[in-house]
Tab-separated table of C-alpha atoms and ligand atoms in Angstrom:
chain	number	residue	atom	x	y	z
A	1	MET	CA	21.671	2.399	12.402
A	2	ILE	CA	21.063	0.134	9.090
A	3	THR	CA	18.332	-2.152	8.444
A	4	LEU	CA	17.856	-4.876	5.681
A	5	ALA	CA	14.187	-4.732	4.738
A	6	ILE	CA	12.026	-7.515	2.881
A	7	GLU	CA	8.492	-7.273	1.485
A	8	THR	CA	6.629	-10.133	-0.022
A	9	SER	CA	3.072	-9.705	1.129
A	10	CYS	CA	1.398	-9.658	-2.295
A	11	ASP	CA	2.783	-9.728	-6.021
A	12	GLU	CA	5.866	-7.427	-5.520
A	13	THR	CA	9.089	-8.919	-4.192
A	14	ALA	CA	11.064	-6.045	-2.811
A	15	SER	CA	14.332	-5.334	-0.553
A	16	ALA	CA	15.966	-2.267	0.499
A	17	ILE	CA	18.660	-0.840	2.934
A	18	LEU	CA	17.866	1.931	5.035
A	19	LYS	CA	19.909	4.002	7.579
A	20	ARG	CA	18.980	6.174	10.344
A	21	ASP	CA	21.202	9.055	11.307
A	22	GLN	CA	21.877	10.695	14.749
A	23	ASN	CA	19.180	13.296	13.819
A	24	GLY	CA	16.653	10.633	13.188
A	25	LEU	CA	16.646	11.114	9.458
A	26	ILE	CA	15.756	7.722	7.622
A	27	THR	CA	17.176	7.359	4.140
A	28	VAL	CA	17.301	4.589	1.511
A	29	LEU	CA	20.778	3.166	0.578
A	30	SER	CA	19.795	0.851	-1.813
A	31	GLU	CA	16.399	-0.769	-3.178
A	32	ARG	CA	14.810	-3.115	-5.623
A	33	ILE	CA	11.370	-4.059	-6.489
A	34	SER	CA	10.361	-6.826	-8.668
A	35	SER	CA	6.853	-6.767	-10.024
A	36	GLN	CA	5.096	-9.932	-10.920
A	37	VAL	CA	2.336	-8.074	-13.178
A	38	LYS	CA	3.432	-10.014	-16.356
A	39	ILE	CA	2.900	-13.388	-14.590
A	40	HIS	CA	-0.429	-12.808	-13.230
A	41	GLU	CA	-1.871	-10.802	-16.292
A	42	ALA	CA	-2.796	-13.878	-18.161
A	43	TYR	CA	-5.048	-14.852	-15.109
A	44	GLY	CA	-6.818	-11.529	-14.761
A	45	GLY	CA	-5.679	-11.466	-11.037
A	46	ILE	CA	-3.255	-12.551	-8.579
A	47	VAL	CA	-2.565	-16.253	-8.306
A	48	PRO	CA	-1.489	-16.723	-4.627
A	49	GLU	CA	0.474	-20.054	-5.385
A	50	LEU	CA	2.411	-18.500	-8.342
A	51	ALA	CA	3.145	-15.256	-6.509
A	52	ALA	CA	4.667	-17.206	-3.431
A	53	ARG	CA	6.721	-19.299	-5.941
A	54	GLU	CA	8.022	-16.241	-7.665
A	55	HIS	CA	9.050	-14.582	-4.284
A	56	LEU	CA	10.876	-17.805	-3.464
A	57	VAL	CA	12.910	-17.474	-6.782
A	58	ASN	CA	13.502	-13.689	-6.647
A	59	LEU	CA	13.934	-12.673	-3.195
A	60	PRO	CA	17.603	-14.149	-2.468
A	61	ILE	CA	18.661	-12.290	-5.863
A	62	LEU	CA	17.133	-9.121	-4.920
A	63	VAL	CA	18.575	-9.089	-1.312
A	64	ASP	CA	22.086	-9.897	-2.906
A	65	GLN	CA	21.721	-7.023	-5.300
A	66	VAL	CA	20.770	-4.580	-2.379
A	67	MET	CA	23.682	-5.704	-0.395
A	68	ASN	CA	26.155	-5.024	-3.113
A	69	GLU	CA	24.754	-1.916	-4.216
A	70	ALA	CA	24.947	-0.537	-0.686
A	71	LYS	CA	28.543	-2.142	-0.443
A	72	LEU	CA	27.338	-3.562	2.781
A	73	THR	CA	28.225	-6.894	4.609
A	74	TYR	CA	25.854	-8.371	7.381
A	75	ARG	CA	28.151	-7.145	9.960
A	76	ASP	CA	27.018	-3.550	8.967
A	77	ILE	CA	23.461	-4.487	9.487
A	78	ASN	CA	21.700	-3.827	12.777
A	79	CYS	CA	18.437	-5.381	12.320
A	80	LEU	CA	16.147	-7.163	9.805
A	81	SER	CA	12.826	-5.576	8.920
A	82	VAL	CA	10.219	-7.832	7.304
A	83	THR	CA	6.493	-7.543	6.527
A	84	ARG	CA	4.556	-9.988	8.862
A	85	GLY	CA	1.048	-9.122	7.629
A	86	PRO	CA	-1.369	-8.307	6.360
A	87	GLY	CA	-1.170	-10.242	3.184
A	88	LEU	CA	-1.189	-13.374	1.161
A	89	LYS	CA	-0.393	-16.090	3.724
A	90	GLY	CA	1.893	-18.214	1.578
A	91	CYS	CA	3.640	-15.034	0.167
A	92	LEU	CA	4.304	-13.674	3.670
A	93	LEU	CA	5.642	-17.001	4.736
A	94	ILE	CA	8.354	-16.849	2.122
A	95	GLY	CA	9.754	-13.267	3.180
A	96	LEU	CA	9.497	-14.196	6.888
A	97	ASN	CA	11.244	-17.364	6.662
A	98	PHE	CA	13.925	-16.025	4.469
A	99	ALA	CA	14.339	-13.326	7.065
A	100	LYS	CA	14.283	-15.826	9.984
A	101	GLY	CA	17.250	-17.657	8.208
A	102	VAL	CA	19.399	-14.556	7.825
A	103	ALA	CA	18.583	-13.484	11.485
A	104	VAL	CA	19.907	-17.027	12.759
A	105	ALA	CA	22.897	-17.124	10.465
A	106	HIS	CA	24.018	-13.607	11.401
A	107	ALA	CA	22.483	-13.383	14.790
A	108	LEU	CA	20.360	-10.261	13.965
A	109	PRO	CA	17.124	-8.892	15.460
A	110	LEU	CA	14.147	-9.353	13.438
A	111	ILE	CA	11.273	-6.969	13.439
A	112	GLY	CA	7.905	-8.061	12.205
A	113	VAL	CA	6.383	-4.955	10.296
A	114	ASN	CA	2.648	-4.329	9.574
A	115	HIS	CA	2.350	-3.599	5.989
A	116	ILE	CA	-0.261	-1.042	6.309
A	117	GLU	CA	1.813	0.907	8.991
A	118	GLY	CA	4.572	0.817	6.130
A	119	HIS	CA	2.217	2.509	3.655
A	120	ILE	CA	1.059	5.107	6.156
A	121	TYR	CA	4.480	6.402	7.003
A	122	SER	CA	5.779	6.011	3.202
A	123	PRO	CA	5.565	9.738	2.342
A	124	PHE	CA	8.178	10.318	5.141
A	125	ILE	CA	10.852	8.341	3.713
A	126	GLY	CA	13.954	10.412	3.543
A	127	GLU	CA	11.983	13.346	4.688
A	128	THR	CA	11.263	15.048	8.207
A	129	PRO	CA	9.425	13.033	10.368
A	130	PRO	CA	5.560	13.860	10.460
A	131	THR	CA	3.770	15.828	13.184
A	132	ASP	CA	1.017	14.230	14.731
A	133	PRO	CA	-1.836	13.854	14.838
A	134	PHE	CA	-2.415	13.560	11.184
A	135	LEU	CA	-5.093	11.620	9.120
A	136	ALA	CA	-3.700	8.688	6.974
A	137	LEU	CA	-5.630	7.676	3.995
A	138	VAL	CA	-4.376	4.441	2.601
A	139	VAL	CA	-5.803	3.557	-0.849
A	140	SER	CA	-4.297	0.489	-2.436
A	141	GLY	CA	-5.203	-2.683	-4.305
A	142	GLY	CA	-6.062	-4.708	-1.176
A	143	HIS	CA	-6.713	-1.958	1.242
A	144	THR	CA	-8.764	1.350	1.759
A	145	GLU	CA	-8.884	2.971	5.162
A	146	ILE	CA	-8.557	6.254	6.966
A	147	HIS	CA	-6.704	6.349	10.375
A	148	LEU	CA	-6.288	9.244	12.972
A	149	VAL	CA	-2.614	8.806	13.731
A	150	HIS	CA	-1.504	9.834	17.216
A	151	GLY	CA	1.942	8.500	16.628
A	152	ILE	CA	3.771	5.424	15.465
A	153	SER	CA	1.708	2.344	16.220
A	154	ASN	CA	-1.099	4.646	17.684
A	155	TYR	CA	-4.044	4.320	15.168
A	156	GLU	CA	-7.578	5.161	15.706
A	157	LEU	CA	-9.745	3.572	12.748
A	158	ILE	CA	-12.233	6.151	11.089
A	159	SER	CA	-13.098	4.352	7.753
A	160	ARG	CA	-12.483	1.077	6.391
A	161	THR	CA	-13.960	-0.743	3.039
A	162	LEU	CA	-16.588	-3.263	3.679
A	163	ASP	CA	-15.931	-4.855	0.484
A	164	ASP	CA	-13.647	-4.131	-2.306
A	165	ALA	CA	-10.597	-1.820	-1.977
A	166	ALA	CA	-10.314	1.195	-4.135
A	167	GLY	CA	-7.635	-0.172	-6.420
A	168	GLU	CA	-9.902	-3.322	-6.647
A	169	ALA	CA	-12.512	-1.045	-8.045
A	170	PHE	CA	-10.342	0.505	-10.509
A	171	ASP	CA	-8.851	-2.946	-11.684
A	172	LYS	CA	-12.152	-4.755	-11.729
A	173	SER	CA	-13.963	-1.867	-13.787
A	174	ALA	CA	-11.163	-1.709	-15.889
A	175	HIS	CA	-11.349	-5.614	-16.733
A	176	LEU	CA	-15.060	-4.695	-17.584
A	177	LEU	CA	-13.988	-2.245	-19.860
A	178	GLY	CA	-11.612	-4.667	-21.659
A	179	LEU	CA	-8.278	-3.308	-20.298
A	180	PRO	CA	-5.501	-5.810	-19.251
A	181	TYR	CA	-4.780	-6.569	-15.381
A	182	PRO	CA	-4.165	-4.560	-13.299
A	183	GLY	CA	-6.110	-1.863	-15.290
A	184	GLY	CA	-6.075	0.833	-12.594
A	185	ALA	CA	-3.507	3.238	-14.214
A	186	LYS	CA	-4.674	2.437	-17.831
A	187	LEU	CA	-8.317	3.416	-16.730
A	188	ALA	CA	-6.972	6.594	-15.167
A	189	GLU	CA	-5.134	7.520	-18.389
A	190	LEU	CA	-8.215	6.884	-20.515
A	191	ALA	CA	-10.470	8.894	-18.085
A	192	ASP	CA	-7.868	11.724	-18.010
A	193	ARG	CA	-7.819	12.007	-21.709
A	194	ALA	CA	-11.639	11.939	-22.150
A	195	GLY	CA	-11.909	14.827	-19.589
A	196	SER	CA	-15.720	14.511	-19.250
A	197	SER	CA	-18.520	11.994	-19.708
A	198	ARG	CA	-22.216	11.677	-20.610
A	199	TYR	CA	-22.593	9.071	-17.794
A	200	VAL	CA	-23.002	9.564	-14.025
A	201	LEU	CA	-22.629	6.433	-11.929
A	202	PRO	CA	-24.503	6.301	-8.608
A	203	ARG	CA	-22.929	7.077	-5.408
A	204	PHE	CA	-22.908	4.472	-2.652
A	205	MET	CA	-23.136	4.606	1.137
A	206	ARG	CA	-22.603	8.230	1.298
A	207	GLU	CA	-23.976	8.543	4.752
A	208	SER	CA	-21.542	5.725	6.222
A	209	ASP	CA	-18.130	6.212	7.634
A	210	ASN	CA	-17.152	3.056	5.927
A	211	PHE	CA	-16.226	2.749	2.056
A	212	SER	CA	-18.151	0.249	-0.225
A	213	PHE	CA	-17.093	-0.202	-3.883
A	214	SER	CA	-19.217	-3.473	-4.822
A	215	GLY	CA	-22.316	-1.555	-5.847
A	216	LEU	CA	-20.184	0.594	-8.064
A	217	LYS	CA	-18.937	-2.664	-9.830
A	218	THR	CA	-22.390	-3.905	-10.447
A	219	ALA	CA	-23.404	-0.628	-11.769
A	220	VAL	CA	-20.234	-0.475	-14.210
A	221	LEU	CA	-21.187	-3.878	-15.436
A	222	LEU	CA	-24.610	-3.051	-16.210
A	223	LEU	CA	-23.826	0.120	-17.854
A	224	VAL	CA	-21.128	-1.649	-20.011
A	225	LYS	CA	-23.551	-4.379	-21.141
A	226	LYS	CA	-26.016	-1.921	-22.036
A	227	GLU	CA	-23.748	0.209	-24.022
A	228	GLN	CA	-21.859	-2.642	-25.601
A	229	ALA	CA	-25.131	-4.565	-26.675
A	230	GLY	CA	-23.180	-7.144	-28.489
A	231	ILE	CA	-20.591	-5.007	-30.324
A	232	ALA	CA	-17.131	-3.588	-29.120
A	233	LEU	CA	-17.063	-0.305	-27.176
A	234	SER	CA	-16.001	2.738	-29.288
A	235	ASP	CA	-12.762	4.572	-27.878
A	236	GLN	CA	-14.898	7.477	-27.367
A	237	LEU	CA	-17.538	5.542	-25.072
A	238	ARG	CA	-14.704	3.646	-23.250
A	239	GLY	CA	-12.948	6.793	-22.403
A	240	GLU	CA	-16.250	8.490	-21.177
A	241	LEU	CA	-17.032	5.287	-19.045
A	242	ALA	CA	-13.559	5.347	-17.469
A	243	TYR	CA	-14.136	9.006	-16.680
A	244	ALA	CA	-17.335	8.400	-14.975
A	245	ILE	CA	-15.826	5.255	-13.057
A	246	GLN	CA	-12.882	7.353	-11.826
A	247	SER	CA	-15.034	10.215	-10.966
A	248	ALA	CA	-17.214	8.079	-8.704
A	249	ILE	CA	-14.491	6.147	-7.126
A	250	ILE	CA	-12.698	9.604	-6.278
A	251	GLU	CA	-15.777	11.270	-4.823
A	252	ASN	CA	-16.351	8.379	-2.784
A	253	ILE	CA	-12.944	8.793	-1.258
A	254	VAL	CA	-13.168	12.611	-1.079
A	255	VAL	CA	-16.643	12.499	0.978
A	256	LYS	CA	-15.204	9.999	3.448
A	257	LEU	CA	-12.012	12.071	3.928
A	258	LYS	CA	-14.146	15.233	4.216
A	259	SER	CA	-16.100	13.653	7.093
A	260	ALA	CA	-13.059	12.384	8.797
A	261	ILE	CA	-11.517	15.962	8.760
A	262	SER	CA	-14.781	17.486	10.176
A	263	LYS	CA	-15.103	14.905	12.945
A	264	SER	CA	-11.729	14.893	13.908
A	265	GLY	CA	-10.699	18.442	13.366
A	266	VAL	CA	-7.447	17.311	12.013
A	267	LYS	CA	-6.403	18.873	8.534
A	268	ARG	CA	-2.982	17.453	7.984
A	269	VAL	CA	-3.550	14.498	5.609
A	270	VAL	CA	-1.115	11.851	4.422
A	271	LEU	CA	-2.044	10.076	1.330
A	272	SER	CA	-0.441	6.554	0.415
A	273	GLY	CA	-0.865	3.256	-1.401
A	274	GLY	CA	-1.018	2.339	-5.186
A	275	VAL	CA	-4.069	4.476	-5.845
A	276	ALA	CA	-2.233	7.647	-4.450
A	277	ALA	CA	-0.429	7.604	-7.747
A	278	ASN	CA	-3.787	8.663	-9.455
A	279	SER	CA	-3.350	12.288	-10.592
A	280	ALA	CA	-7.100	13.190	-10.620
A	281	LEU	CA	-7.241	11.942	-7.027
A	282	ARG	CA	-4.100	14.002	-5.869
A	283	LEU	CA	-5.792	17.083	-7.528
A	284	GLU	CA	-9.118	16.707	-5.786
A	285	LEU	CA	-7.622	16.256	-2.296
A	286	ALA	CA	-5.276	19.285	-3.049
A	287	LYS	CA	-8.418	21.399	-3.754
A	288	LEU	CA	-9.683	20.764	-0.068
A	289	PRO	CA	-9.651	24.021	1.817
A	290	GLY	CA	-7.026	24.482	4.419
A	291	VAL	CA	-5.840	20.862	4.064
A	292	ASP	CA	-2.031	20.277	4.399
A	293	LEU	CA	-1.629	17.297	1.979
A	294	LYS	CA	1.446	14.981	2.084
A	295	VAL	CA	1.500	12.358	-0.740
A	296	ALA	CA	3.968	9.374	-1.095
A	297	LYS	CA	6.227	9.476	-3.849
A	298	PRO	CA	5.323	7.419	-7.029
A	299	LEU	CA	8.055	4.770	-6.223
A	300	TRP	CA	6.710	4.331	-2.639
A	301	CYS	CA	2.964	4.131	-3.640
A	302	THR	CA	2.784	0.831	-4.725
A	303	ASP	CA	4.467	-2.033	-2.567
A	304	ASN	CA	7.951	-1.510	-1.787
A	305	ALA	CA	10.689	-2.578	0.964
A	306	ALA	CA	11.749	0.962	1.754
A	307	MET	CA	8.363	1.511	3.721
A	308	ILE	CA	9.032	-1.550	5.624
A	309	GLY	CA	12.489	-0.693	6.592
A	310	TYR	CA	11.462	2.707	7.617
A	311	ILE	CA	9.087	1.274	10.202
A	312	GLY	CA	11.617	-1.322	11.067
A	313	LEU	CA	14.043	1.394	12.153
A	314	LEU	CA	11.572	3.370	14.044
A	315	ARG	CA	10.396	0.544	15.833
A	316	TYR	CA	14.024	-0.910	16.636
A	317	SER	CA	15.606	2.576	17.601
A	318	GLU	CA	12.415	3.442	19.915
A	319	SER	CA	12.447	-0.145	21.218
A	320	LYS	CA	8.726	-0.508	20.445
A	321	ASN	CA	9.424	-4.072	20.193
A	322	ASN	CA	6.054	-5.939	20.748
A	323	SER	CA	6.204	-6.991	17.207
A	324	LEU	CA	9.901	-8.021	17.244
A	325	ILE	CA	10.668	-11.561	16.313
A	326	GLY	CA	14.132	-12.202	17.561
A	327	ASP	CA	16.780	-11.820	20.227
A	328	THR	CA	15.618	-8.556	21.604
A	329	ASP	CA	12.509	-9.484	22.854
A	330	LYS	CA	12.405	-12.185	25.643
A	331	ASN	CA	8.691	-12.701	25.179
A	332	SER	CA	8.930	-13.567	21.565
A	333	SER	CA	10.804	-15.804	19.416
A	334	LEU	CA	11.652	-17.274	16.102
A	335	THR	CA	8.502	-19.316	16.403
A	336	ASN	CA	6.361	-16.315	15.662
A	337	SER	CA	4.785	-16.626	12.455
A	338	VAL	CA	2.906	-14.297	9.749
A	339	LEU	CA	-0.418	-12.503	10.486
A	340	ALA	CA	-2.416	-12.826	7.133
A	341	ARG	CA	-5.101	-10.462	8.930
A	342	TRP	CA	-3.445	-7.885	11.152
A	343	PRO	CA	-5.663	-4.563	11.619
A	344	VAL	CA	-3.082	-1.768	12.145
A	345	GLU	CA	-5.198	-0.325	14.791
A	346	LEU	CA	-4.354	-3.301	16.931
A	347	LEU	CA	-0.655	-2.116	17.091
A	348	LYS	CA	0.607	-0.834	20.388
B	401	KG4	O1	-0.441	-0.675	-3.076
B	401	KG4	P1	-0.583	-1.476	-4.045
B	401	KG4	O2	0.685	-1.847	-4.610
B	401	KG4	O3	-1.470	-2.880	-3.731
B	401	KG4	C1	-1.616	-3.369	-2.481
B	401	KG4	O4	-0.609	-3.157	-1.522
B	401	KG4	O5	-2.751	-3.687	-2.114
B	401	KG4	O6	-1.462	-0.690	-5.244
B	401	KG4	C2	-1.747	-1.509	-6.417
B	401	KG4	C3	-3.263	-0.927	-6.946
B	401	KG4	C4	-3.679	-1.622	-8.160
B	401	KG4	O7	-5.080	-1.677	-7.819
B	401	KG4	C5	-3.578	-0.608	-9.360
B	401	KG4	O8	-4.365	-0.458	-10.329
B	401	KG4	C6	-3.720	0.844	-8.488
B	401	KG4	O9	-3.133	0.631	-7.247
B	401	KG4	N1	-3.247	1.957	-9.266
B	401	KG4	C7	-3.976	2.924	-9.741
B	401	KG4	C8	-3.102	3.686	-10.373
B	401	KG4	N2	-1.624	3.288	-10.298
B	401	KG4	C9	-1.950	2.181	-9.614
B	401	KG4	N3	-5.148	3.185	-9.580
B	401	KG4	C10	-5.728	4.357	-10.152
B	401	KG4	N4	-4.822	5.207	-10.839
B	401	KG4	C11	-3.719	4.901	-10.938
B	401	KG4	N5	-2.824	5.853	-11.400
B	402	ZN	ZN1	0.487	-2.394	-0.145
């Protein structure tokens, strides 16, 4: 069984072709990701209108490329998988409407995939499927949440951020340190190089199940202002500030995860999302006693279409088709649209 997958929820345009064999193993046949970082860098953040326009230009090109690379025609495709939400509405609409066009032209079923569900299962692309239950920690630029996973589309929310996402906390702090957007990875690099810090940032909301990173942003702003005092930060100070910021964000994540482990009694942990690429975070999580940690491969930490195709194939082959948009579900139709807000725990 083969799917053509499309992802356009934020600032990465992506397409992939995946195959599910008789043993249930799902592998990637071809894949393309086009990042828009260079375009949004000048604005210090994502401009939704520009992102949508870029998707419109790039998506048809990427789809052609993955089809050619996999040496397939639309007759070889069994279903289409497309991100239906959550994400930026205008961006989601480009991907979904493109997919609808292909579905109509080639009479293919179309599966609307939840982007967060894609992240949750991304560590299992090309690998043995997970044993449930497990804890899923998704830390990305737009989302930070922990779920107890009982199986595909069966999620129990444990923690979610009340304000900024972990990636956002990295990026906004990086901006305050004068690093170009999105500064998460660059801040991490400075922090790792510094290795220690004279600063300790306050820890927020330790007692709550939920995450909160906006207080940290204010603390960083005040500290940077004080240290800068009208002059440029020295490399030494910038490195030490980066270290203190990274440590505070990681500790925040580790505290919530520990609490989720002790409350659920589940020690299998699956880490995904852009911030899962952070090596200090991976190291800290790997140190947790008795925890069986599975992390997404770097290519599939940030947004990609392989994770969307993975879920699409699972849902299609297991006929869990309540998110299907297309001819295999009598109750839904091509009139279904995107869901900019779509909490993953609402899936059935
Ligand atoms: O998963 P993703 O593409 O975004 C959403 O789906 O929302 O993740 C992008 C985020 C950005 O905030 C980026 O700065 C952050 O992941 N990121 C990192 C690292 N690499 C990427 N944050 C900290 N350390 C890194 N090494
Ligand atoms: Zn994402």
